[in-house]
Amino acid sequence: MRKCTTGVSVAMNFLLIMLLAAGLQMSASRASPVGVPNLNQCELATDTSIIGPPTTLQLNCCLPIPSGSVVDFSFQTYQSAVKRVRMPAHKATADYIAKYTRAYEIMRSLPDHDPRSLSVQSKLHCAFCNGAYKQLGSNSAVVQVHFSWLFLPWHRWYLYFHERILASLLGDPTFSLVFWNWDDQRDGGNTMPAMFLNKGSSLYDQSRNAKHLPPNIVKLVPGSNGATSDIVKQNLNALYQDIVTSTTAETFMGGAFRDGTNVSSSSLATAPLGGSMENGVHNSMHFWTGDPTQPLYQDMGTFLTAARDPIFYAHHSNVDRLWERWLNGMPGGQRALPSDPDFLNAEFYFYDEAGRIVKVFLRDALDNNKLGVSYPDVPADDLWTHFSPTRITTGSAVLAARANGVPEVGPAPDNGVITLHSAHPAIVKRFKNSKERTEVLVVQGLQVIRDTFVSLIVFVNLPDANSTSPTSSAEYVGTFNVIPVPGKPLYADVKFEIGDNLRRVGIENESEVVVTLVVRGTQTITIQGLHIGYA
């Protein structure tokens, strides 16, 4: 593989030609956007047990290469005969559940090498989330669709083709996925949907957390405590902080992932950035659903196996719906998507309903209407969209914190490496600029070996916050949840918008703020600095 020379046209910088035949070969030009990988160059995905004796597992997530040419996606080629309306799983009728069950029965019955089978469909997630494929021309940087601006659009494409395959297998063009309405804290959506719980059904997965079956409601901040009413308030505030107060594309969707970005060997300058919903409620639902008695918290608790569980697609349908809601249904009007060409021109491979490989551009996944997908209005959304967390502190906590020995922490690299304890308060300076709109706290150079699930919970003006502190107040900023991939490091900058918190707590005019980082879990987390600036 080689880079195009300077004289090659811009068009060729985006052209990838793949010859699919015996001894498939790929030659391609590389550009700044992430491009499709060479499917002939695949490695086993390796993981290590989380529970029990350390055991290294190797999984073959390599994708089959059908005969025939790659299909370039176009809306004309994949025109939808009908608009698919995805409905909440907990309101599905008996007839629709029977149809849904039949669709997955057929998908499960296909040979494991068939691109339309659930086996291969789950490998798609494993392959591009767990390092089976290197970026084209790289010996170390893998294709990774988490932790960045790729996360939401890649998973939208994934659902789009998965849904088309199920509809084709049924011979029913009206078929659509359901969404697990776990954000619904009023009308019954915040428990595991009954349609996925019948043993022997094609929708059932035995590797789920048996302690989290109905009537237990979801905990969108892992480790939340209290009565059901307390958990509901914490769930609503988690949604409010992750979605409503995250107003920019970078903080909500994630930062840049370009050609050559390497998640496993980042530096402070190149650390990737996941978005608030991915890091927060999305990751927490994977952890909540996975089976803690299994070595890898599988199926939903690890990227390798999550997509083996049919509930995964309902979970991500809700993530997709909430992205749509963030874009078009938040207070203050429509929000903006990234316009960077490296975002718009990122390329991926998927399988269509005929089992063919399709090459898509990220830019074509940004409008669900064009994809023929929609969601109904959910009245319970108003509970979290307009949630108003109340403060539990009065006045700035800085003077008392300083008197109690709480240290000042500034931007990296002046602090060296800071190891976080179960609770780590710090005094952080603000650099006020009235011309800017979005104030952001950056946890710089966070590093963790992803051996177990761990959460980093952030509070402002609450120096005594600890792992049992409730997250329903205005002092709660957000949570960064780390999905386990044992032995593999994660190096990232983590950003939280804090302007709304400071206003609600009444300290928006202070020059310094107490920031408390709380760790829930046993994994060691280090950071290099804390910085409050503007986006």
Coordinates of C-alpha atoms in Angstrom, one line a residue:
M1 CA 0.0 0.0 0.0
R2 CA 1.3 3.5 -0.8
K3 CA 0.3 7.1 -0.4
C4 CA -0.7 9.0 -3.5
T5 CA 2.0 11.5 -4.6
T6 CA 1.4 15.2 -4.6
G7 CA 0.4 15.2 -8.3
V8 CA -2.4 12.8 -8.0
S9 CA -5.9 14.3 -8.2
V10 CA -8.0 15.0 -5.1
A11 CA -10.6 12.6 -6.5
M12 CA -8.0 9.8 -6.5
N13 CA -7.3 10.5 -2.8
F14 CA -10.7 9.1 -2.0
L15 CA -10.9 6.3 -4.5
L16 CA -10.4 2.8 -3.2
I17 CA -10.5 0.0 -5.7
M18 CA -10.9 -3.5 -4.4
L19 CA -10.7 -6.6 -6.6
L20 CA -12.7 -9.4 -5.2
A21 CA -11.6 -12.7 -6.6
A22 CA -9.4 -15.6 -5.7
G23 CA -6.3 -14.1 -4.1
L24 CA -8.1 -10.7 -3.6
Q25 CA -5.8 -7.8 -3.7
M26 CA -6.4 -4.2 -2.8
S27 CA -4.6 -1.1 -3.9
A28 CA -5.7 2.2 -2.6
S29 CA -4.9 5.8 -2.1
R30 CA -4.8 7.1 1.4
A31 CA -6.2 10.4 2.4
S32 CA -6.9 12.1 5.7
P33 CA -10.3 10.5 6.3
V34 CA -10.3 6.9 7.5
G35 CA -10.7 4.6 4.6
V36 CA -11.8 1.0 4.2
P37 CA -9.3 -1.7 5.2
N38 CA -7.8 -4.5 3.2
L39 CA -10.2 -7.4 4.2
N40 CA -7.5 -9.9 3.2
Q41 CA -5.3 -8.7 6.1
C42 CA -7.1 -9.8 9.2
E43 CA -5.9 -10.8 12.6
L44 CA -7.5 -12.7 15.4
A45 CA -9.2 -10.5 18.1
T46 CA -7.6 -11.2 21.5
D47 CA -9.3 -10.7 24.8
T48 CA -8.5 -11.6 28.4
S49 CA -11.0 -12.7 31.0
I50 CA -12.4 -10.1 33.5
I51 CA -13.9 -12.7 35.9
G52 CA -12.0 -15.7 37.4
P53 CA -8.5 -16.9 36.5
P54 CA -6.8 -14.8 33.8
T55 CA -7.6 -16.5 30.5
T56 CA -6.6 -15.2 27.1
L57 CA -9.2 -15.8 24.4
Q58 CA -8.7 -15.4 20.7
L59 CA -11.8 -14.8 18.6
N60 CA -11.9 -15.0 14.8
C61 CA -13.8 -11.9 13.8
C62 CA -12.5 -11.9 10.3
L63 CA -15.1 -11.1 7.7
P64 CA -16.1 -13.3 4.7
I65 CA -15.3 -11.9 1.3
P66 CA -18.1 -12.7 -1.2
S67 CA -17.4 -13.0 -4.8
G68 CA -18.3 -10.1 -7.0
S69 CA -17.4 -6.4 -7.0
V70 CA -17.9 -4.0 -4.2
V71 CA -21.1 -2.0 -4.4
D72 CA -20.8 1.8 -3.9
F73 CA -23.7 3.0 -1.9
S74 CA -26.2 5.4 -3.5
F75 CA -29.6 6.4 -2.4
Q76 CA -30.9 5.4 -5.8
T77 CA -29.6 1.9 -5.5
Y78 CA -30.8 1.5 -1.9
Q79 CA -34.1 3.4 -2.3
S80 CA -36.6 2.3 0.4
A81 CA -40.0 1.3 -0.8
V82 CA -41.5 2.3 2.5
K83 CA -40.3 4.5 5.4
R84 CA -39.4 2.3 8.4
V85 CA -40.8 3.6 11.7
R86 CA -38.9 2.1 14.6
M87 CA -41.2 1.6 17.6
P88 CA -40.4 1.2 21.4
A89 CA -39.8 -2.5 22.3
H90 CA -41.9 -2.4 25.4
K91 CA -45.0 -1.4 23.3
A92 CA -44.6 -4.0 20.6
T93 CA -47.7 -6.0 19.8
A94 CA -47.9 -9.7 20.1
D95 CA -48.1 -10.0 16.3
Y96 CA -45.0 -7.8 15.8
I97 CA -43.1 -9.7 18.4
A98 CA -43.9 -12.9 16.5
K99 CA -42.6 -11.3 13.3
Y100 CA -39.5 -10.0 15.0
T101 CA -38.8 -13.4 16.5
R102 CA -39.2 -15.1 13.1
A103 CA -36.8 -12.6 11.5
Y104 CA -34.0 -13.5 13.9
E105 CA -34.9 -17.2 13.7
I106 CA -34.1 -17.1 10.0
M107 CA -31.0 -15.0 10.6
R108 CA -29.7 -17.4 13.2
S109 CA -30.4 -20.4 10.9
L110 CA -28.1 -19.1 8.1
P111 CA -24.6 -20.7 7.8
D112 CA -22.0 -19.0 9.8
H113 CA -20.1 -17.9 6.7
D114 CA -23.2 -16.2 5.2
P115 CA -22.8 -12.4 5.5
R116 CA -26.4 -12.1 6.5
S117 CA -26.1 -14.5 9.4
L118 CA -26.1 -13.3 13.0
S119 CA -22.7 -14.8 13.3
V120 CA -21.2 -12.5 10.6
Q121 CA -23.3 -9.6 11.7
S122 CA -21.9 -9.8 15.2
K123 CA -18.4 -10.1 13.7
L124 CA -18.8 -6.7 12.0
H125 CA -18.9 -5.1 15.4
C126 CA -16.0 -7.2 16.8
A127 CA -13.9 -6.6 13.7
F128 CA -14.0 -2.8 13.8
C129 CA -14.1 -2.5 17.5
N130 CA -11.4 -4.9 18.6
G131 CA -8.5 -4.5 16.2
A132 CA -9.1 -7.3 13.6
Y133 CA -8.2 -4.9 10.8
K134 CA -5.4 -2.3 10.5
Q135 CA -5.9 1.0 8.8
L136 CA -4.8 0.7 5.2
G137 CA -1.0 1.0 5.0
S138 CA -0.5 1.0 8.7
N139 CA 1.4 -1.6 10.8
S140 CA -0.1 -0.5 14.1
A141 CA -3.1 1.8 13.8
V142 CA -6.3 -0.3 13.8
V143 CA -9.8 0.6 12.5
Q144 CA -11.7 1.6 15.6
V145 CA -15.3 2.9 15.5
H146 CA -15.6 3.9 19.2
F147 CA -14.1 6.8 21.1
S148 CA -14.6 9.4 18.4
W149 CA -16.9 11.1 15.9
L150 CA -17.1 7.8 14.0
F151 CA -19.2 6.2 16.7
L152 CA -22.7 7.4 16.0
P153 CA -22.7 7.4 12.2
W154 CA -21.0 4.0 12.0
H155 CA -23.6 2.4 14.2
R156 CA -26.3 4.1 12.2
W157 CA -25.0 2.4 9.0
Y158 CA -24.8 -0.9 10.9
L159 CA -28.4 -0.7 12.0
Y160 CA -29.5 0.4 8.5
F161 CA -28.1 -2.7 6.7
H162 CA -28.9 -5.1 9.6
E163 CA -32.5 -4.0 9.3
R164 CA -32.6 -4.4 5.5
I165 CA -31.2 -7.9 5.9
L166 CA -33.9 -8.9 8.4
A167 CA -36.6 -7.4 6.2
S168 CA -35.3 -9.3 3.2
L169 CA -35.1 -12.6 5.1
L170 CA -38.8 -12.1 6.1
G171 CA -39.8 -10.9 2.7
D172 CA -41.5 -8.0 4.4
P173 CA -40.3 -4.5 3.3
T174 CA -42.2 -2.9 6.1
F175 CA -40.1 -4.6 8.8
S176 CA -38.2 -2.3 11.1
L177 CA -36.1 -2.7 14.3
V178 CA -37.5 -1.8 17.7
F179 CA -35.7 0.5 20.1
W180 CA -35.1 -0.2 23.8
N181 CA -36.5 2.9 25.3
W182 CA -34.3 2.8 28.4
D183 CA -34.4 6.6 28.7
D184 CA -38.1 6.5 29.4
Q185 CA -38.4 6.9 33.2
R186 CA -42.2 7.0 33.3
D187 CA -44.0 4.7 30.9
G188 CA -42.2 1.4 31.4
G189 CA -39.3 1.6 28.9
N190 CA -36.5 1.6 31.6
T191 CA -36.6 -2.2 32.2
M192 CA -35.3 -5.0 30.0
P193 CA -38.0 -5.4 27.3
A194 CA -40.2 -8.5 27.8
M195 CA -40.0 -9.4 24.1
F196 CA -36.3 -10.3 24.6
L197 CA -36.8 -12.5 27.7
N198 CA -38.5 -15.6 26.5
K199 CA -36.1 -18.6 26.9
G200 CA -35.9 -20.5 23.7
S201 CA -36.8 -17.5 21.6
S202 CA -34.4 -16.3 18.9
L203 CA -34.4 -12.9 20.8
Y204 CA -33.2 -14.5 24.0
D205 CA -29.5 -14.4 25.1
Q206 CA -28.6 -16.4 28.2
S207 CA -25.6 -14.2 28.9
R208 CA -27.3 -11.3 30.5
N209 CA -27.3 -10.0 34.1
A210 CA -29.9 -12.1 35.8
K211 CA -30.1 -9.6 38.7
H212 CA -31.2 -6.9 36.2
L213 CA -34.3 -8.5 34.9
P214 CA -37.7 -6.8 35.4
P215 CA -38.9 -5.2 37.5
N216 CA -35.4 -3.8 38.1
I217 CA -35.0 -0.5 36.4
V218 CA -31.8 0.5 34.5
K219 CA -29.1 2.5 36.2
L220 CA -27.7 5.0 33.8
V221 CA -24.9 5.9 36.2
P222 CA -23.3 2.6 37.3
G223 CA -23.3 2.1 41.0
S224 CA -26.3 4.4 41.7
N225 CA -27.9 3.8 45.0
G226 CA -31.2 4.7 46.7
A227 CA -34.9 4.0 46.3
T228 CA -36.5 3.6 42.9
S229 CA -37.4 7.3 43.0
D230 CA -33.8 8.2 43.6
I231 CA -32.6 6.1 40.8
V232 CA -35.1 7.7 38.4
K233 CA -33.8 11.2 39.3
Q234 CA -30.2 10.1 38.8
N235 CA -31.2 8.5 35.4
L236 CA -32.9 11.7 34.4
N237 CA -29.9 13.8 35.3
A238 CA -27.6 11.5 33.5
L239 CA -29.6 11.9 30.3
Y240 CA -29.8 15.7 30.9
Q241 CA -26.1 16.0 31.4
D242 CA -25.0 13.6 28.6
I243 CA -27.4 15.0 26.0
V244 CA -29.1 18.3 26.8
T245 CA -26.1 20.2 28.3
S246 CA -23.7 18.7 25.7
T247 CA -24.3 21.3 23.0
T248 CA -21.4 21.0 20.6
A249 CA -20.7 18.3 18.0
E250 CA -17.3 17.6 19.6
T251 CA -18.5 17.1 23.2
F252 CA -21.6 15.1 22.2
M253 CA -20.4 13.1 19.2
G254 CA -16.7 12.9 19.9
G255 CA -13.5 14.3 18.5
A256 CA -11.7 13.6 15.3
F257 CA -10.5 10.2 14.2
R258 CA -8.5 10.5 11.0
D259 CA -6.3 8.3 9.0
G260 CA -3.5 7.2 11.2
T261 CA -5.2 7.8 14.6
N262 CA -4.0 5.1 17.0
V263 CA -6.1 4.6 20.1
S264 CA -3.6 2.3 21.8
S265 CA -0.6 4.5 21.4
S266 CA -1.9 8.1 21.6
S267 CA -0.1 11.0 23.2
L268 CA -1.5 14.0 25.0
A269 CA -1.6 15.8 21.7
T270 CA -3.3 13.0 19.8
A271 CA -5.6 11.5 22.4
P272 CA -9.0 10.6 20.9
L273 CA -12.2 12.0 22.4
G274 CA -15.4 10.0 22.8
G275 CA -18.7 11.8 23.0
S276 CA -20.8 12.3 26.1
M277 CA -23.5 9.9 25.2
E278 CA -21.1 7.2 24.1
N279 CA -19.0 7.6 27.3
G280 CA -22.0 7.9 29.5
V281 CA -25.4 6.3 29.1
H282 CA -24.4 4.1 26.1
N283 CA -21.5 2.4 27.9
S284 CA -23.4 2.1 31.1
M285 CA -26.2 0.2 29.4
H286 CA -23.7 -2.3 27.9
F287 CA -22.3 -2.9 31.4
W288 CA -25.8 -3.1 33.0
T289 CA -27.0 -5.7 30.5
G290 CA -23.9 -8.0 30.4
D291 CA -23.5 -11.0 32.5
P292 CA -21.1 -10.4 35.5
T293 CA -20.6 -14.2 36.0
Q294 CA -19.1 -14.6 32.5
P295 CA -15.3 -14.2 32.0
L296 CA -15.8 -11.1 29.7
Y297 CA -19.1 -9.8 31.0
Q298 CA -20.4 -11.2 27.7
D299 CA -22.4 -10.8 25.7
M300 CA -23.3 -7.1 26.0
G301 CA -20.6 -6.2 28.4
T302 CA -17.7 -6.4 25.9
F303 CA -17.3 -5.1 22.3
L304 CA -16.2 -8.6 21.1
T305 CA -19.6 -10.3 21.7
A306 CA -22.1 -7.5 22.3
A307 CA -23.7 -7.8 18.9
R308 CA -24.4 -11.5 19.4
D309 CA -27.3 -10.5 21.5
P310 CA -30.4 -9.2 19.6
I311 CA -31.0 -6.7 22.3
F312 CA -27.8 -4.9 21.2
Y313 CA -29.6 -3.7 18.0
A314 CA -32.5 -2.4 20.0
H315 CA -30.1 -0.7 22.4
H316 CA -28.3 1.0 19.5
S317 CA -31.6 1.9 17.9
N318 CA -32.3 4.0 21.0
V319 CA -28.8 5.5 20.8
D320 CA -29.5 6.5 17.2
R321 CA -32.9 7.9 18.2
L322 CA -31.3 10.0 20.9
W323 CA -28.8 11.3 18.4
E324 CA -31.7 12.4 16.2
R325 CA -33.3 14.0 19.3
W326 CA -30.1 15.8 20.2
L327 CA -29.8 17.2 16.7
N328 CA -33.4 18.4 16.2
G329 CA -35.3 18.3 19.6
M330 CA -33.3 20.1 22.2
P331 CA -34.0 23.5 23.9
G332 CA -32.4 26.3 21.9
G333 CA -33.0 24.8 18.4
Q334 CA -31.2 22.6 15.9
R335 CA -27.6 21.7 16.7
A336 CA -24.8 21.3 14.2
L337 CA -23.0 18.3 12.9
P338 CA -19.2 18.4 12.1
S339 CA -18.4 19.8 8.7
D340 CA -14.8 18.6 8.6
P341 CA -14.1 16.7 5.3
D342 CA -12.3 14.0 7.2
F343 CA -15.5 13.4 9.0
L344 CA -17.8 13.5 6.0
N345 CA -15.5 11.4 3.8
A346 CA -14.7 8.5 6.2
E347 CA -15.4 5.2 4.5
F348 CA -16.7 1.8 5.8
Y349 CA -17.7 -1.6 4.6
F350 CA -21.0 -3.3 5.3
Y351 CA -23.1 -6.2 3.9
D352 CA -26.4 -5.6 2.2
E353 CA -29.4 -7.9 2.0
A354 CA -28.0 -9.8 -0.9
G355 CA -24.8 -10.5 1.0
R356 CA -22.7 -8.1 -1.1
I357 CA -20.0 -5.8 0.3
V358 CA -21.1 -2.2 0.2
K359 CA -18.8 0.8 0.6
V360 CA -20.4 3.7 2.2
F361 CA -19.4 7.3 3.1
L362 CA -20.1 8.6 6.6
R363 CA -21.7 11.7 5.1
D364 CA -24.6 9.7 3.7
A365 CA -25.6 8.5 7.2
L366 CA -26.3 12.0 8.6
D367 CA -30.0 12.2 7.6
N368 CA -32.3 9.4 8.7
N369 CA -35.0 10.8 6.4
K370 CA -32.9 10.0 3.4
L371 CA -32.2 6.6 4.8
G372 CA -36.0 6.0 5.1
V373 CA -35.9 5.6 8.9
S374 CA -37.9 7.5 11.5
Y375 CA -38.9 7.3 15.2
P376 CA -42.2 8.3 16.8
D377 CA -42.4 11.1 19.4
V378 CA -41.9 9.8 22.9
P379 CA -43.7 11.9 25.5
A380 CA -41.5 10.7 28.3
D381 CA -38.5 12.4 26.6
D382 CA -39.8 15.7 28.1
L383 CA -38.8 14.4 31.6
W384 CA -35.1 14.4 30.9
T385 CA -35.1 17.1 28.2
H386 CA -36.5 19.6 30.6
F387 CA -35.0 18.1 33.8
S388 CA -33.9 20.8 36.3
P389 CA -31.4 19.4 38.7
T390 CA -31.3 21.4 42.0
R391 CA -28.1 22.4 43.8
I392 CA -27.1 20.9 47.2
T393 CA -24.3 23.4 48.0
T394 CA -24.4 27.1 48.7
G395 CA -21.7 29.4 47.6
S396 CA -18.2 28.6 46.3
A397 CA -16.4 25.7 48.0
V398 CA -12.9 26.9 47.0
L399 CA -11.9 28.6 50.3
A400 CA -13.0 25.7 52.5
A401 CA -11.3 23.2 50.1
R402 CA -8.1 25.1 50.1
A403 CA -8.1 25.3 53.9
N404 CA -8.5 21.6 54.0
G405 CA -5.5 21.0 51.8
V406 CA -7.2 20.4 48.5
P407 CA -4.5 21.1 45.9
E408 CA -4.6 23.2 42.7
V409 CA -4.4 21.2 39.5
G410 CA -3.7 23.0 36.2
P411 CA -3.3 22.1 32.6
A412 CA -0.9 19.4 31.5
P413 CA 2.1 18.9 31.5
D414 CA 2.9 20.9 34.6
N415 CA 1.4 18.4 37.0
G416 CA 3.3 15.3 35.9
V417 CA 1.1 12.1 36.2
I418 CA -1.7 12.2 38.8
T419 CA -3.0 8.9 40.1
L420 CA -6.6 9.2 41.0
H421 CA -7.9 7.7 44.3
S422 CA -11.5 6.8 45.0
A423 CA -12.2 10.5 45.3
H424 CA -9.8 13.2 44.1
P425 CA -10.8 16.9 44.7
A426 CA -8.8 19.7 43.0
I427 CA -9.0 23.5 42.6
V428 CA -9.0 24.5 39.0
K429 CA -8.7 28.0 37.6
R430 CA -11.2 29.3 35.0
F431 CA -10.1 31.5 32.1
K432 CA -13.2 33.5 31.6
N433 CA -14.0 34.9 28.2
S434 CA -17.4 36.4 27.8
K435 CA -17.3 36.2 24.0
E436 CA -17.3 32.4 24.1
R437 CA -20.5 30.4 24.6
T438 CA -19.5 26.9 25.7
E439 CA -17.4 26.4 28.8
V440 CA -15.7 23.0 28.9
L441 CA -13.8 21.0 31.6
V442 CA -11.0 18.9 30.0
V443 CA -9.6 15.9 31.9
Q444 CA -6.3 15.8 30.1
G445 CA -4.3 12.7 29.3
L446 CA -6.6 10.1 31.1
Q447 CA -5.0 6.7 30.9
V448 CA -6.4 3.4 32.1
I449 CA -5.7 -0.3 31.3
R450 CA -9.1 -1.6 30.5
D451 CA -9.0 -4.8 32.7
T452 CA -12.3 -4.2 34.4
F453 CA -15.3 -1.9 34.0
V454 CA -14.6 1.5 35.7
S455 CA -16.4 4.8 35.9
L456 CA -15.0 8.3 36.4
I457 CA -17.7 10.5 37.8
V458 CA -17.2 14.3 37.9
F459 CA -18.7 16.8 40.3
V460 CA -18.2 20.6 40.7
N461 CA -18.3 22.5 44.0
L462 CA -18.5 19.3 46.0
P463 CA -15.1 18.5 47.5
D464 CA -16.4 15.8 49.8
A465 CA -18.0 13.8 46.9
N466 CA -17.3 10.1 47.0
S467 CA -18.4 6.9 45.4
T468 CA -21.7 6.9 47.2
S469 CA -22.7 10.4 46.3
P470 CA -25.9 10.7 44.4
T471 CA -25.7 12.0 40.9
S472 CA -29.1 13.8 40.8
S473 CA -27.9 17.3 41.8
A474 CA -26.7 20.2 39.7
E475 CA -23.2 19.5 41.0
Y476 CA -23.0 16.3 39.0
V477 CA -21.3 17.0 35.7
G478 CA -21.1 13.6 34.0
T479 CA -19.6 10.1 33.8
F480 CA -16.9 8.5 31.7
N481 CA -17.5 4.8 31.6
V482 CA -14.8 2.4 30.4
I483 CA -15.9 -0.8 28.7
P484 CA -13.4 -3.6 29.6
V485 CA -10.9 -4.9 27.0
P486 CA -8.4 -6.5 29.3
G487 CA -4.7 -5.7 28.8
K488 CA -5.4 -2.9 26.3
P489 CA -4.8 0.7 27.3
L490 CA -7.1 3.7 26.7
Y491 CA -5.5 7.1 26.5
A492 CA -8.0 10.0 26.0
D493 CA -8.9 13.5 26.8
V494 CA -12.3 13.7 28.3
K495 CA -14.4 16.8 27.9
F496 CA -17.5 17.9 29.9
E497 CA -19.5 21.0 29.2
I498 CA -19.9 22.7 32.7
G499 CA -21.5 26.1 32.0
D500 CA -25.0 24.9 32.9
N501 CA -23.7 23.3 36.1
L502 CA -21.9 26.5 37.2
R503 CA -24.9 28.6 36.6
R504 CA -27.3 26.3 38.5
V505 CA -24.9 26.1 41.4
G506 CA -24.5 29.9 41.4
I507 CA -20.7 30.0 40.9
E508 CA -20.6 31.2 37.3
N509 CA -18.7 34.3 38.3
E510 CA -16.0 32.6 40.3
S511 CA -12.4 32.5 39.1
E512 CA -11.7 29.1 40.5
V513 CA -13.8 26.0 40.9
V514 CA -13.5 22.8 42.9
V515 CA -13.6 19.7 40.7
T516 CA -13.9 16.3 42.2
L517 CA -13.1 13.2 40.3
V518 CA -14.7 10.0 41.7
V519 CA -13.7 6.6 40.6
R520 CA -16.2 3.7 40.9
G521 CA -14.3 0.5 40.3
T522 CA -10.9 -1.0 41.1
Q523 CA -9.0 0.0 38.0
T524 CA -6.2 2.5 38.3
I525 CA -6.8 5.8 36.4
T526 CA -4.2 8.4 35.9
I527 CA -4.5 11.9 34.4
Q528 CA -2.1 14.7 33.4
G529 CA -4.1 17.8 34.1
L530 CA -7.4 19.6 34.4
H531 CA -8.3 22.6 32.3
I532 CA -11.3 24.8 32.0
G533 CA -11.6 26.5 28.7
Y534 CA -14.0 27.2 25.9
A535 CA -15.2 25.3 22.8

